[in-house]
Amino acid sequence: MKNIQVKNVSDEVHRVWKTRAAAAGMSLQEYLHRKLTQEAQRPTVAEVLARVEHRGGPKLDRDEIVSMLREDRESR
């Protein structure tokens, strides 16, 4: 398993993450590990579009997709 070190984190950012970790009953390391893992499991928009294109799906560009998502959210 690999290690990641993040340098130059502001005191405020550190405080926020440490507070959130404590509220979840976890150490800061456990909490950030969970967050990084969750983020890595969610594909980016570009990754989703690449999959759709690879499967022969519709050729929509990013702006069209963003527009469709906004329209859908506003209609609710």
PDB file of C-alpha atoms in Angstrom:
ATOM      1  CA  MET A   1       0.000   0.000   0.000  1.00  0.00           C
ATOM      2  CA  LYS A   2       1.302   3.470  -0.877  1.00  0.00           C
ATOM      3  CA  ASN A   3       1.515   6.566   1.320  1.00  0.00           C
ATOM      4  CA  ILE A   4       0.480  10.110   0.452  1.00  0.00           C
ATOM      5  CA  GLN A   5       1.821  13.181   2.226  1.00  0.00           C
ATOM      6  CA  VAL A   6       0.225  16.588   1.818  1.00  0.00           C
ATOM      7  CA  LYS A   7       2.343  19.581   2.734  1.00  0.00           C
ATOM      8  CA  ASN A   8       1.511  23.236   3.308  1.00  0.00           C
ATOM      9  CA  VAL A   9      -2.067  22.701   4.484  1.00  0.00           C
ATOM     10  CA  SER A  10      -3.379  25.835   6.176  1.00  0.00           C
ATOM     11  CA  ASP A  11      -4.253  25.747   9.864  1.00  0.00           C
ATOM     12  CA  GLU A  12      -7.896  26.396   8.996  1.00  0.00           C
ATOM     13  CA  VAL A  13      -8.116  23.496   6.545  1.00  0.00           C
ATOM     14  CA  HIS A  14      -6.391  21.193   9.022  1.00  0.00           C
ATOM     15  CA  ARG A  15      -8.786  22.266  11.774  1.00  0.00           C
ATOM     16  CA  VAL A  16     -11.843  21.619   9.601  1.00  0.00           C
ATOM     17  CA  TRP A  17     -10.728  18.101   8.624  1.00  0.00           C
ATOM     18  CA  LYS A  18      -9.666  17.264  12.170  1.00  0.00           C
ATOM     19  CA  THR A  19     -13.052  18.448  13.508  1.00  0.00           C
ATOM     20  CA  ARG A  20     -14.932  16.403  10.904  1.00  0.00           C
ATOM     21  CA  ALA A  21     -12.846  13.333  11.706  1.00  0.00           C
ATOM     22  CA  ALA A  22     -13.541  13.705  15.422  1.00  0.00           C
ATOM     23  CA  ALA A  23     -17.272  14.121  14.763  1.00  0.00           C
ATOM     24  CA  ALA A  24     -17.179  10.855  12.798  1.00  0.00           C
ATOM     25  CA  GLY A  25     -15.325   9.154  15.647  1.00  0.00           C
ATOM     26  CA  MET A  26     -12.206   8.608  13.541  1.00  0.00           C
ATOM     27  CA  SER A  27      -8.615   9.686  13.494  1.00  0.00           C
ATOM     28  CA  LEU A  28      -7.685  12.270  10.896  1.00  0.00           C
ATOM     29  CA  GLN A  29      -5.787   9.607   8.962  1.00  0.00           C
ATOM     30  CA  GLU A  30      -8.764   7.213   8.932  1.00  0.00           C
ATOM     31  CA  TYR A  31     -11.151   9.970   7.913  1.00  0.00           C
ATOM     32  CA  LEU A  32      -8.999  11.264   5.052  1.00  0.00           C
ATOM     33  CA  HIS A  33      -8.319   7.708   3.888  1.00  0.00           C
ATOM     34  CA  ARG A  34     -12.081   7.135   3.644  1.00  0.00           C
ATOM     35  CA  LYS A  35     -12.595  10.429   1.783  1.00  0.00           C
ATOM     36  CA  LEU A  36      -9.805   9.711  -0.700  1.00  0.00           C
ATOM     37  CA  THR A  37     -11.126   6.207  -1.307  1.00  0.00           C
ATOM     38  CA  GLN A  38     -14.676   7.479  -1.899  1.00  0.00           C
ATOM     39  CA  GLU A  39     -13.436  10.157  -4.292  1.00  0.00           C
ATOM     40  CA  ALA A  40     -11.319   7.672  -6.234  1.00  0.00           C
ATOM     41  CA  GLN A  41     -14.351   5.412  -6.707  1.00  0.00           C
ATOM     42  CA  ARG A  42     -16.418   8.162  -8.362  1.00  0.00           C
ATOM     43  CA  PRO A  43     -15.577   8.649 -12.029  1.00  0.00           C
ATOM     44  CA  THR A  44     -14.965  12.139 -13.350  1.00  0.00           C
ATOM     45  CA  VAL A  45     -17.221  13.579 -16.033  1.00  0.00           C
ATOM     46  CA  ALA A  46     -14.437  13.026 -18.568  1.00  0.00           C
ATOM     47  CA  GLU A  47     -14.146   9.349 -17.556  1.00  0.00           C
ATOM     48  CA  VAL A  48     -17.894   8.816 -17.902  1.00  0.00           C
ATOM     49  CA  LEU A  49     -17.930  10.497 -21.304  1.00  0.00           C
ATOM     50  CA  ALA A  50     -15.004   8.362 -22.460  1.00  0.00           C
ATOM     51  CA  ARG A  51     -16.867   5.200 -21.410  1.00  0.00           C
ATOM     52  CA  VAL A  52     -20.017   6.278 -23.221  1.00  0.00           C
ATOM     53  CA  GLU A  53     -18.070   7.088 -26.368  1.00  0.00           C
ATOM     54  CA  HIS A  54     -16.135   3.824 -26.161  1.00  0.00           C
ATOM     55  CA  ARG A  55     -19.427   1.926 -26.006  1.00  0.00           C
ATOM     56  CA  GLY A  56     -20.715   3.728 -29.099  1.00  0.00           C
ATOM     57  CA  GLY A  57     -23.112   5.933 -27.165  1.00  0.00           C
ATOM     58  CA  PRO A  58     -24.230   9.439 -28.062  1.00  0.00           C
ATOM     59  CA  LYS A  59     -21.528  11.951 -28.950  1.00  0.00           C
ATOM     60  CA  LEU A  60     -22.417  14.803 -26.606  1.00  0.00           C
ATOM     61  CA  ASP A  61     -19.923  17.433 -25.616  1.00  0.00           C
ATOM     62  CA  ARG A  62     -19.403  18.662 -22.080  1.00  0.00           C
ATOM     63  CA  ASP A  63     -21.458  21.857 -22.561  1.00  0.00           C
ATOM     64  CA  GLU A  64     -24.451  19.898 -23.855  1.00  0.00           C
ATOM     65  CA  ILE A  65     -24.337  17.561 -20.877  1.00  0.00           C
ATOM     66  CA  VAL A  66     -23.991  20.410 -18.371  1.00  0.00           C
ATOM     67  CA  SER A  67     -26.922  22.177 -19.999  1.00  0.00           C
ATOM     68  CA  MET A  68     -29.062  19.034 -19.837  1.00  0.00           C
ATOM     69  CA  LEU A  69     -28.208  18.503 -16.167  1.00  0.00           C
ATOM     70  CA  ARG A  70     -29.062  22.116 -15.313  1.00  0.00           C
ATOM     71  CA  GLU A  71     -32.384  21.888 -17.134  1.00  0.00           C
ATOM     72  CA  ASP A  72     -33.199  18.679 -15.289  1.00  0.00           C
ATOM     73  CA  ARG A  73     -32.334  20.183 -11.886  1.00  0.00           C
ATOM     74  CA  GLU A  74     -34.312  23.357 -12.562  1.00  0.00           C
ATOM     75  CA  SER A  75     -37.385  21.379 -13.609  1.00  0.00           C
ATOM     76  CA  ARG A  76     -37.661  19.739 -10.185  1.00  0.00           C
TER      77      ARG A  76
END
